[in-house]
Coordinates of C-alpha atoms in Angstrom, one line a residue:
X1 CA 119.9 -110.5 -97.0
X2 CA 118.7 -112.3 -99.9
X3 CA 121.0 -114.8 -101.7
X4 CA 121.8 -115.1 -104.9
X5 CA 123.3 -117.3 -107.5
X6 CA 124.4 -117.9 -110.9
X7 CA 125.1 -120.6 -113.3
X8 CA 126.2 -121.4 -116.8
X9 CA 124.0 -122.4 -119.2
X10 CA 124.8 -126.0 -119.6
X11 CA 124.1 -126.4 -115.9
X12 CA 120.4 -124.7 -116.6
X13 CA 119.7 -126.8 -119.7
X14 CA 121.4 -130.0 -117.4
X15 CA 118.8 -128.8 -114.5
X16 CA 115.9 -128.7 -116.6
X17 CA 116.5 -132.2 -118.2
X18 CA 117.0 -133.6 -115.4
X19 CA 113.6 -132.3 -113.6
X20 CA 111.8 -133.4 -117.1
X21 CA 113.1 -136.7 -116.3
X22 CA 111.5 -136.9 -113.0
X23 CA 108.7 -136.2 -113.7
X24 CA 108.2 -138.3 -116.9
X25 CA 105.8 -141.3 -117.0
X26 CA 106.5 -144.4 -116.6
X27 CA 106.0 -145.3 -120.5
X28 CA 108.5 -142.0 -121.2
X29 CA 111.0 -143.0 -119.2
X30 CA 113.1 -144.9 -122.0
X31 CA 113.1 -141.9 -123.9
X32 CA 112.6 -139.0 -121.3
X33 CA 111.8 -135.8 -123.0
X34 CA 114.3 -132.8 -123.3
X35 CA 113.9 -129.3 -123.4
X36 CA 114.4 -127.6 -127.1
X37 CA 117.3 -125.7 -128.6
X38 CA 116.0 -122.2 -127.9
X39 CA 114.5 -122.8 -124.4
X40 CA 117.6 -121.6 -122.3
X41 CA 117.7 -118.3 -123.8
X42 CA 114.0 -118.2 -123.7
X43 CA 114.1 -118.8 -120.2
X44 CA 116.5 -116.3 -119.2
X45 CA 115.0 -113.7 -120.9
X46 CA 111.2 -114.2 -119.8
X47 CA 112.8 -114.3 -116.2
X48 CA 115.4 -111.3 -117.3
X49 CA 117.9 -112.6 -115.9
X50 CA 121.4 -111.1 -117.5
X51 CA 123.8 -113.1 -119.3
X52 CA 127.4 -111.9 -119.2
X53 CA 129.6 -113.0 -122.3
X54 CA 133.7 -112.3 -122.7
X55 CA 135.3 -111.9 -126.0
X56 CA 138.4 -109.8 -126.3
X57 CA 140.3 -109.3 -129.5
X58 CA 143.9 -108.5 -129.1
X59 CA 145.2 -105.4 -130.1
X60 CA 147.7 -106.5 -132.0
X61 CA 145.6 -109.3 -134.0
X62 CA 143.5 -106.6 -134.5
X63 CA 146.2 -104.2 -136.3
X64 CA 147.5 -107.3 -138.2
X65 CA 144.4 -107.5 -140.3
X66 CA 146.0 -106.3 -143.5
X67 CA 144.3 -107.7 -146.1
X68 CA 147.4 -107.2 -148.6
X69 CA 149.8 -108.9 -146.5
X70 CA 147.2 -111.5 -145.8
X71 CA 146.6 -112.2 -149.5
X72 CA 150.7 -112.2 -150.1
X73 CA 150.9 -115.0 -147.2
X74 CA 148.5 -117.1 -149.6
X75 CA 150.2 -116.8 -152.5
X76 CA 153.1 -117.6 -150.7
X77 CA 151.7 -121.0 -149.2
X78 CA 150.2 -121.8 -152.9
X79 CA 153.5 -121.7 -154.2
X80 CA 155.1 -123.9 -151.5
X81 CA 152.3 -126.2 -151.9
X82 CA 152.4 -126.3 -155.9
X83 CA 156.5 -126.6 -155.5
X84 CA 156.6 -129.6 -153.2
X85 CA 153.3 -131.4 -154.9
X86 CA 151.9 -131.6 -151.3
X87 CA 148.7 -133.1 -151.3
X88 CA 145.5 -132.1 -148.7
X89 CA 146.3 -135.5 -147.1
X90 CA 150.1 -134.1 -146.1
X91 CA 149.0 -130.4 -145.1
X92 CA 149.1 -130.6 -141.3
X93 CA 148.4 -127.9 -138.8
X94 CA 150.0 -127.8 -135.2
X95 CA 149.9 -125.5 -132.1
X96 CA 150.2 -125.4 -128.6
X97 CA 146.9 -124.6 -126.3
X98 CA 147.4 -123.6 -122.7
X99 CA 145.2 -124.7 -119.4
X100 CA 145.3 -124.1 -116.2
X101 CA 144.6 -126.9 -114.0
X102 CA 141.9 -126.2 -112.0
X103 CA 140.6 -123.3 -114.3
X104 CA 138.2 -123.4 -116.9
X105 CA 137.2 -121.0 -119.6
X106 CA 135.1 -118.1 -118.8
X107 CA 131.5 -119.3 -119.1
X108 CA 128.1 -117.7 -119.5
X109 CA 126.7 -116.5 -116.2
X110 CA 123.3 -116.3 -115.1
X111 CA 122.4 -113.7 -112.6
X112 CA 119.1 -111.5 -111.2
X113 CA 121.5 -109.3 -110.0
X114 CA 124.3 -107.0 -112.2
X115 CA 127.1 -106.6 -109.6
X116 CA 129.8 -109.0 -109.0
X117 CA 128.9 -112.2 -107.5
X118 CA 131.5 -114.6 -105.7
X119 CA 131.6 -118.4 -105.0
X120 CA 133.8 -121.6 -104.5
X121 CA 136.4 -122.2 -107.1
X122 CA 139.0 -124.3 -107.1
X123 CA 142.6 -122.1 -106.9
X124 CA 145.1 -124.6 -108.6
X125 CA 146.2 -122.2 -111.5
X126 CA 149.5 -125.0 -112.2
X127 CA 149.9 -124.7 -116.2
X128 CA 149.4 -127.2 -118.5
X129 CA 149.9 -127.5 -122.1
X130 CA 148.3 -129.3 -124.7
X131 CA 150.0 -129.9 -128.3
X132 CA 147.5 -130.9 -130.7
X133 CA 148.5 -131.6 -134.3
X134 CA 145.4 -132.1 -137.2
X135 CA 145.4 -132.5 -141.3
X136 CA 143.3 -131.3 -143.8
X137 CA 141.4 -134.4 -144.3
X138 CA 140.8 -134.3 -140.6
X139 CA 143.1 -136.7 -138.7
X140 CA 144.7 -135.9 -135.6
X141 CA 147.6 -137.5 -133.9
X142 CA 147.7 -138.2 -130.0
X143 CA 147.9 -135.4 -127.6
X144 CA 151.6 -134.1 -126.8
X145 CA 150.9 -132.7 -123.1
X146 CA 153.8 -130.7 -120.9
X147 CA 153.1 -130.5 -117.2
X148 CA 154.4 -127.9 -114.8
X149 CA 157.0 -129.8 -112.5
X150 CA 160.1 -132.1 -113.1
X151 CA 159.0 -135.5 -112.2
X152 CA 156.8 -138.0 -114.2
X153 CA 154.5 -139.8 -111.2
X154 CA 153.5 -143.3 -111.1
X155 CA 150.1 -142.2 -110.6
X156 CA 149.2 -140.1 -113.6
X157 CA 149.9 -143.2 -116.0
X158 CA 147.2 -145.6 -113.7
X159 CA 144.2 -143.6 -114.6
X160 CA 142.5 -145.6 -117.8
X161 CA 141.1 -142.6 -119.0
X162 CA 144.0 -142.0 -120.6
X163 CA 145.0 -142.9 -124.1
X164 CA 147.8 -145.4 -124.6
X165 CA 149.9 -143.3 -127.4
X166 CA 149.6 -140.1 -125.6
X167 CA 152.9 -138.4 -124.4
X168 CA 153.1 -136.6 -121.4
X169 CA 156.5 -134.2 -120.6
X170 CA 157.4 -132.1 -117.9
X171 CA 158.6 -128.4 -117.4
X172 CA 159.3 -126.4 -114.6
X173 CA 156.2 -123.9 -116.2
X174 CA 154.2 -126.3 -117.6
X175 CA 155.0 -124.6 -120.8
X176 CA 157.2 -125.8 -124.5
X177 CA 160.7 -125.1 -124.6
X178 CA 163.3 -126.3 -127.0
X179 CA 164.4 -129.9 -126.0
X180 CA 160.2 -130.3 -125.7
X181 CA 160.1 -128.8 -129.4
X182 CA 161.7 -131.3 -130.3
X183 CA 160.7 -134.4 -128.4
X184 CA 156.9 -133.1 -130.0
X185 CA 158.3 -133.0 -133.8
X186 CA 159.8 -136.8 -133.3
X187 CA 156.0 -137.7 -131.4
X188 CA 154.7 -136.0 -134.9
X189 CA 156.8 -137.4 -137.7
X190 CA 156.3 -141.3 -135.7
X191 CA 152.4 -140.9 -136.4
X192 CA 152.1 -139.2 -139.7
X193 CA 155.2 -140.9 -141.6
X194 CA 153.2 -144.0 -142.2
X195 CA 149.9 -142.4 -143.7
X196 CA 151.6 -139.8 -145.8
X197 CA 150.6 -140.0 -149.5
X198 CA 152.8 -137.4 -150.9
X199 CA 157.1 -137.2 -150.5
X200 CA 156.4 -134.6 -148.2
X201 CA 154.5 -133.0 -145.7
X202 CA 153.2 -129.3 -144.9
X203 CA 153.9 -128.4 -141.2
X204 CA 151.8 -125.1 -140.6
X205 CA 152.3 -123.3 -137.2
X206 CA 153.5 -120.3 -135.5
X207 CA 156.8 -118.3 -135.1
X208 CA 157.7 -119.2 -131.8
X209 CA 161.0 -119.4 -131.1
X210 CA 161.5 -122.9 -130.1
X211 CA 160.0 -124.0 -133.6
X212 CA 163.0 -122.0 -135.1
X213 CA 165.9 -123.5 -133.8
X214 CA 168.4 -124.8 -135.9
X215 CA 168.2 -128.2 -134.8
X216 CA 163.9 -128.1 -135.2
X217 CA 164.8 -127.3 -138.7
X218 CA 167.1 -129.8 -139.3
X219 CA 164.9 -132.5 -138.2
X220 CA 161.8 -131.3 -140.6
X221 CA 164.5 -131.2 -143.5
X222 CA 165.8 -134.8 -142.5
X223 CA 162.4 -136.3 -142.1
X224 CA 160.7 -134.5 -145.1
X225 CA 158.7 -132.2 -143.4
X226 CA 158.3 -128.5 -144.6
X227 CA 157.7 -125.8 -141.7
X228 CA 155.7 -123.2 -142.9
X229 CA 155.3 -120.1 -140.6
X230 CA 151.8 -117.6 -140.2
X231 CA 152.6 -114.2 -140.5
X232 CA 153.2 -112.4 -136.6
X233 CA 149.5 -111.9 -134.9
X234 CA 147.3 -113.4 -137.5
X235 CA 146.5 -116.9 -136.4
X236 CA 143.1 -116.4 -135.1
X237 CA 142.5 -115.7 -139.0
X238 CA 144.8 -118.3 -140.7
X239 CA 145.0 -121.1 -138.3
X240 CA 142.6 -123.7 -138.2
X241 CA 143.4 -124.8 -134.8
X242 CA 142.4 -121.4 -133.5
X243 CA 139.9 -120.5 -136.1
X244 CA 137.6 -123.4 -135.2
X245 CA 139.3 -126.0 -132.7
X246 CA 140.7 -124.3 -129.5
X247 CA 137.3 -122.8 -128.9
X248 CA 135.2 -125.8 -128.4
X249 CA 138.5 -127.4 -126.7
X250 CA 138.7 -124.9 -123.8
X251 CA 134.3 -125.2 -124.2
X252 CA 134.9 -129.0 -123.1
X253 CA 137.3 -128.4 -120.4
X254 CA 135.2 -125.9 -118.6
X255 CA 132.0 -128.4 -118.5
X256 CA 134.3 -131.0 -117.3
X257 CA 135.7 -128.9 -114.6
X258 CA 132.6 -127.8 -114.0
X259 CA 130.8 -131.2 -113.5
X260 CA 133.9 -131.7 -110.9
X261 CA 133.1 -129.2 -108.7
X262 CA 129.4 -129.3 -109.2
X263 CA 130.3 -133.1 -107.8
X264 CA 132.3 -131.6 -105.0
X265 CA 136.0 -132.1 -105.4
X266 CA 137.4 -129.0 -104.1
X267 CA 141.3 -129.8 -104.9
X268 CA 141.4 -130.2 -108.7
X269 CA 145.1 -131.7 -109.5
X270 CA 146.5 -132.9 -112.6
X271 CA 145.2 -136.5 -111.9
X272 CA 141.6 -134.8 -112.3
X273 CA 143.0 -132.9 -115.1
X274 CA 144.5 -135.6 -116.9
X275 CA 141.1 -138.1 -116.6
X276 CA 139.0 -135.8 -118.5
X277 CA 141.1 -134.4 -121.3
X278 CA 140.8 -137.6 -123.5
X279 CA 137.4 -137.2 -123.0
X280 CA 137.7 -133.4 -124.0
X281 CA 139.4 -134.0 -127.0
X282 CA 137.0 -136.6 -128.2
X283 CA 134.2 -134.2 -128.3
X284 CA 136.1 -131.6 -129.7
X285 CA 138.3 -133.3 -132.4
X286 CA 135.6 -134.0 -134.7
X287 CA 137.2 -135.3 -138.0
X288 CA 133.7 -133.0 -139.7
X289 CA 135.3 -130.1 -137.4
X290 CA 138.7 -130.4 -138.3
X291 CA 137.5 -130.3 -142.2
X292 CA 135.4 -126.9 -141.6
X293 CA 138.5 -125.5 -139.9
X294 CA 140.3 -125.9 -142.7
X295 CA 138.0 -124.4 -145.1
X296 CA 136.9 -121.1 -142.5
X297 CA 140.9 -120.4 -143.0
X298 CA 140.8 -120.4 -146.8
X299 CA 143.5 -123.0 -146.8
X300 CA 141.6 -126.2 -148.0
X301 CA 140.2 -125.8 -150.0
X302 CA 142.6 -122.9 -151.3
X303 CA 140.0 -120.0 -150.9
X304 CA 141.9 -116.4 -149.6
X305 CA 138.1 -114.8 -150.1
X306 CA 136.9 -116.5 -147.2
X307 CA 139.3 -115.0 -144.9
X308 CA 139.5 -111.6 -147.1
X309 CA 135.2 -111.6 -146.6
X310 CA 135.5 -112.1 -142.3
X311 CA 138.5 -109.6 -142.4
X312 CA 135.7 -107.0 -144.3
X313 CA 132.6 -107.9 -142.1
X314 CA 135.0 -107.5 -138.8
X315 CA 136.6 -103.9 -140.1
X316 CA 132.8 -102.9 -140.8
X317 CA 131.1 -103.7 -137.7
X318 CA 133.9 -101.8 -135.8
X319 CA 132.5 -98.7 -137.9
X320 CA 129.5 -99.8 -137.2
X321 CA 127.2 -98.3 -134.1
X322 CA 126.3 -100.6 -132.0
X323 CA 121.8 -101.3 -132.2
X324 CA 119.7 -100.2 -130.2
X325 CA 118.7 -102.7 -127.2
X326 CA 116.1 -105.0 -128.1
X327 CA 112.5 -105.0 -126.3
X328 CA 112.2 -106.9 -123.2
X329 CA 109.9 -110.1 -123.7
X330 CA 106.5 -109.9 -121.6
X331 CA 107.1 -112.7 -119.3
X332 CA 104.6 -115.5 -119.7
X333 CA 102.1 -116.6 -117.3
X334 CA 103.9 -118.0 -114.6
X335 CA 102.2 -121.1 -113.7
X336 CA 103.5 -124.1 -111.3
X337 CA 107.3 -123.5 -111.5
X338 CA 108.3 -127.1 -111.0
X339 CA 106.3 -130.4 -111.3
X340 CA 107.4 -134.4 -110.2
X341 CA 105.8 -137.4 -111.3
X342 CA 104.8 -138.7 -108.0
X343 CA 103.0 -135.0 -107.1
X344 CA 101.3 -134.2 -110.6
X345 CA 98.3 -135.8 -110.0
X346 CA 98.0 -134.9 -106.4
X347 CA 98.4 -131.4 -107.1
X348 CA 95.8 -131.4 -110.3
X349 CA 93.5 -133.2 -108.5
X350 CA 93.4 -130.9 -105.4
X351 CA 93.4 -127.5 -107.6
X352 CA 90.5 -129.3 -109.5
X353 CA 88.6 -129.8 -106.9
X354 CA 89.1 -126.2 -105.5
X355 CA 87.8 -124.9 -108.9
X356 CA 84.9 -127.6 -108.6
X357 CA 83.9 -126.8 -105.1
X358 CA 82.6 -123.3 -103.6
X359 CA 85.5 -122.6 -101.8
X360 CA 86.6 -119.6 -99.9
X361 CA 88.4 -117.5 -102.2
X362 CA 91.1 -117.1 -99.6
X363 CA 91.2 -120.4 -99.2
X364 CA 91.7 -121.6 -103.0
X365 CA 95.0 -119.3 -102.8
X366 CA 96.1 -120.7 -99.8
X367 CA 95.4 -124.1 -101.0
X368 CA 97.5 -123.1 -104.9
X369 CA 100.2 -122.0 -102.2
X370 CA 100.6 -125.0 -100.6
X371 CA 100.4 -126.8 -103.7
X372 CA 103.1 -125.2 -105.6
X373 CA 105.3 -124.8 -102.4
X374 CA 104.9 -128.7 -101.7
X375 CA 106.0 -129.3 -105.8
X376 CA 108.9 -127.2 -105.2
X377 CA 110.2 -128.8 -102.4
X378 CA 109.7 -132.1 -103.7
X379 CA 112.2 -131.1 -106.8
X380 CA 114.6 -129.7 -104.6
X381 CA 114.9 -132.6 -102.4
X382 CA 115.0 -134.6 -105.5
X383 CA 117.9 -132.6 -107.3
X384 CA 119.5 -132.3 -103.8
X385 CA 119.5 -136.1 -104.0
X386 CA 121.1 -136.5 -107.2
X387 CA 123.7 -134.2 -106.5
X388 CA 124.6 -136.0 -103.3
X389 CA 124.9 -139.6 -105.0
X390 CA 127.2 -138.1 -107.8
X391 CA 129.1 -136.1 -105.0
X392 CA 129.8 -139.3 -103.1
X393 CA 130.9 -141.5 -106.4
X394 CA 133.1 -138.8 -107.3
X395 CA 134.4 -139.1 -103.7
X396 CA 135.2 -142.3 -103.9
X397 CA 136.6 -141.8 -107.3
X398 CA 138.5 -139.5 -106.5
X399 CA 139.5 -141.3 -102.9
X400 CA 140.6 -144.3 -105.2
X401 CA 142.7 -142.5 -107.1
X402 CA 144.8 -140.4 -104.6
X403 CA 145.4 -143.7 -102.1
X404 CA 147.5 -145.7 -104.6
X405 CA 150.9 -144.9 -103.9
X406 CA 152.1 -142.9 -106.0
X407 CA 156.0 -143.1 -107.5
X408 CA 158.7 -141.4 -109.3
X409 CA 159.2 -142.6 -112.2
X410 CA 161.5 -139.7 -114.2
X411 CA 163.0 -136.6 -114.0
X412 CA 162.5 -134.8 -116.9
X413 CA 161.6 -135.3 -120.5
X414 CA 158.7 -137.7 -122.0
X415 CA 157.2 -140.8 -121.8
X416 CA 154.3 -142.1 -123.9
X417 CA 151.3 -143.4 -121.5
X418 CA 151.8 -147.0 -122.8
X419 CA 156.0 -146.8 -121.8
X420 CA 155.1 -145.2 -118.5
X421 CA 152.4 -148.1 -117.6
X422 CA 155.0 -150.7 -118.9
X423 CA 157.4 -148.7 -115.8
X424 CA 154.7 -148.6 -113.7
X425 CA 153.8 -152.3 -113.7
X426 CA 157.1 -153.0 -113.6
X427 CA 157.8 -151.3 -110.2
X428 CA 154.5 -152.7 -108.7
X429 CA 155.6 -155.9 -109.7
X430 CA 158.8 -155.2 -108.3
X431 CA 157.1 -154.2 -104.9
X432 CA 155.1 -157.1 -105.2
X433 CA 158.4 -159.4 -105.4
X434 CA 160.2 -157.7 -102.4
X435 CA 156.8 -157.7 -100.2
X436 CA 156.7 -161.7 -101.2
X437 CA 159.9 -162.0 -100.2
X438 CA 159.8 -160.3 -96.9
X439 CA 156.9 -162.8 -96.0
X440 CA 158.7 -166.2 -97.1
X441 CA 161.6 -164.2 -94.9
X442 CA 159.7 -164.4 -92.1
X443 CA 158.0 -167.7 -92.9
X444 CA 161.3 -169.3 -93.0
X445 CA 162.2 -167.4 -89.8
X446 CA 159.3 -168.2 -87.9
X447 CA 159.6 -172.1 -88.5
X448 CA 163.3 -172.1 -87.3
X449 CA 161.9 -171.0 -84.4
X450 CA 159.6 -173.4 -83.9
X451 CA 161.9 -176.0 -84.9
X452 CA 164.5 -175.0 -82.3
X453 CA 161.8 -174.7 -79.6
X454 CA 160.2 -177.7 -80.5
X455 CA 164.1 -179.8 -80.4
X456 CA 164.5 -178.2 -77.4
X457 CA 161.2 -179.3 -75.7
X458 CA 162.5 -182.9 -77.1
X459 CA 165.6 -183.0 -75.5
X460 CA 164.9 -182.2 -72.4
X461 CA 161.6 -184.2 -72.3
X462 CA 164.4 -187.2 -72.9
X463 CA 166.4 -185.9 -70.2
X464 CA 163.6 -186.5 -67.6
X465 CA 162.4 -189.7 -69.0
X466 CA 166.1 -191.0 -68.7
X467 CA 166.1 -189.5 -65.4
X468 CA 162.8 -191.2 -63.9
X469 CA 160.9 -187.8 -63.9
X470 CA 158.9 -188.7 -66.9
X471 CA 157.2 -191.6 -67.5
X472 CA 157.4 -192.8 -71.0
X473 CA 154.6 -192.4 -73.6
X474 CA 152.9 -195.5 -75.3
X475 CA 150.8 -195.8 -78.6
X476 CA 147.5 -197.7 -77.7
X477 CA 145.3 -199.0 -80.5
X478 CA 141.7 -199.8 -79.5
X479 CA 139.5 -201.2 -81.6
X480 CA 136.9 -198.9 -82.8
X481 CA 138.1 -196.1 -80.9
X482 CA 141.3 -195.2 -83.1
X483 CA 145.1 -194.8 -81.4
X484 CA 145.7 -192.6 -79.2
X485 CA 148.9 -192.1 -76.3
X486 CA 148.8 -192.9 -72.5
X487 CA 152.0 -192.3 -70.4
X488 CA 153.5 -194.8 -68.3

């Protein structure tokens, strides 16, 4: 039975950089060349291959688009804005994303086949959330992350992937809840107090219920902070976190898991998830992002149209029918598949010469076969190579990682990564002290020994010199030959 297999894009586009490396000459090798924008899709559809994308609105997002009560909710944010004199610098944004730990995001998938395929995924499905906070002038504070259990370990604080001000709680779901709520709001008014230009701030976020309780409230009103609510199942219109900044989030943290298990680490845990989502972050917090997520939700600059305008085009393409399917490409001729450096000019040379030469027909295809079949198993070994080195680094990596010993270092609640390393050290150096002195222990143990076998071996070696059975020892000093002792 033939196999076959699929892939997401960004591995294709990673494959074919990677061969255009190899095969680059010397003199291109500081600046290899790359494959264009366009040449994935090109490529998939020359070799009509299918590519399988997932976007589901929710039904009731999808009966929430009511452009009156839309427009009403803008009015109603002008007017809190023009009240308070908040300023773009004050207007902040903030909602919780979920992960699951050894999960990522739906990707593209490239197939020859349209049936289900299957293959090796990692199964830890632990939750994880991710509390991201970010302003209309496009700051963002550090992450606020819950994990699913009730410990804090010793070993997610080592890894120096991590941020120092990040904050890292713990639930039995992995999920908010109230005394979380609030921990997040204190993280949040510590790291936005100090820049705020105006007297007060613009909190923009969700109805969920453990932003609503009475004591959330009272901590925005204490701290000047004004929580502003969306209306119910209309934040993938009005938020910017989900209009713009989720999407390439979960985008990240399915390459990164990807490049994981492409690397072959089988047993994704939160240490692995925990290394990469700094990283993550960085590529998708973009202070340019942040700025156009603002604007796509009309809310800075103040602009309902632009929301009113996607709420049309979305309300007209469902009355839309859908086009006709496009023509298939003509595939292009298919020439040597896959080239290396070190084969090229074998490989012209020899299908030169066959075109030179009056060789048997049959023999010039056998000879083009051998050629392309030796070129392809040269870049298969190659790649095969590459992906063994990385596999055994992120072995190692990974080995590293899961042999320190790993501590308990708090039930419950949060600790920023900086407090928790502060713990950690603390401890080791604590281990360090008791291991220290368990060895001067049995230093000092060991030479009482030898000082009691040693007086004993003294007294009894006067005994029998006192007794006549030993003779007694003299110092001699010879001249040129140093001292030495001779008994009797």
């Amino acid at each position: 039975m033939a196999e076959y297999t699929r892939h997401s894009v960004a591995f294709i586009r990673d494959t074919a950089n990677y061969i255009l490396r190899a095969r680059a000459s010397r003199a291109e090798q500081a600046d290899p060349p790359t494959v264009g924008k366009k040449w994935v899709d090109r490529f998939i559809k020359r070799h009509k291959y299918d590519i399988v994308p997932s976007h589901v609105l929710d039904a009731n997002r999808q009966a929430s688009e009511d452009p009156e009560a839309i427009n009403a909710w803008f009015l109603k944010y002008k007017a809190v804005v023009a009240e308070h004199g908040i300023v773009a610098d004050d207007i902040w944004n903030m909602d919780e994303t979920g992960f699951q730990i050894g999960v990522g995001k739906d990707q593209m998938v490239v197939t020859k086949r349209r049936r289900a395929h299957y293959f090796s995924l990692p199964t830890n499905r632990e939750s994880a959330t991710a509390v991201e906070a970010i302003s209309a002038t496009g700051r963002v504070i550090p992450v606020f992350l819950i994990l699913s259990g009730t410990m804090h370990m010793a070993n997610w604080y080592r890894l120096e992937e991590l941020d120092k001000d990040t904050v890292i709680g713990t639930s039995p779901t992995g999920y908010s809840n109230d005394e979380l709520s609030m921990a997040w709001i204190q993280h949040f008014e510590a790291y936005t107090k100090k820049g705020a230009v105006g007297s007060k701030r613009l909190l923009l976020m969700d109805g969920y219920g453990s932003h609503c309780t009475r004591e959330f409230i009272q901590y925005c009103d204490d701290s000047s902070i004004v929580p502003f609510g969306f209306p119910p199942h209309s934040t993938h219109l009005l938020q910017p976190l989900d209009v713009v900044m989720f999407q390439p989030l979960k985008h990240y943290h399915a390459e990164a898991l990807d490049l994981i298990v492409r690397d072959g680490c089988a047993n994704i845990t939160k240490i692995e998830f925990l290394s990469v989502i700094q990283e993550v972050r960085r590529k998708a917090f973009r202070e340019d992002s942040i700025l156009s997520a603002f604007k796509k939700s009309g809310l800075v600059p103040y602009d309902p149209l632009v929301v009113m305008r996607r709420i049309q085009e979305r309300q007209e393409r469902a009355l839309t029918p859908p086009p006709p399917p496009a023509p298939e490409l003509q595939s292009s001729p298919f020439n040597t598949p896959v080239t290396l450096r070190q084969l090229k000019k074998i490989a012209y040379d020899l299908q030169t010469q066959a075109k030179e030469e009056d060789f048997n027909p049959a023999l010039k295809r056998t000879l083009d076969q051998f050629v392309r079949g030796a070129l392809t198993q040269g870049t298969e070994l190659l790649y095969t190579m590459r992906d063994l080195k990385r596999t055994k680094m992120a072995e190692e990596v990974t080995r590293r990682r899961r042999s320190q010993k790993n501590q308990q270092l708090k039930a419950g609640g949060v600790l920023t990564v900086d407090h928790a390393r502060k713990i950690v050290r603390q401890k080791d150096d604590d281990a360090l002290e008791k291991a220290r002195k368990i060895v001067e222990r049995a230093d000092a143990q060991m030479r009482n020994m030898y000082k009691k076998w040693f007086g004993e071996a003294a007294k009894v070696a006067r005994k029998y010199r006192l007794d006549g059975r030993l003779e007694p020892l003299y110092i001699v000093d010879q001249e040129g030959k140093g001292r030495f002792l001779r008994r009797g």
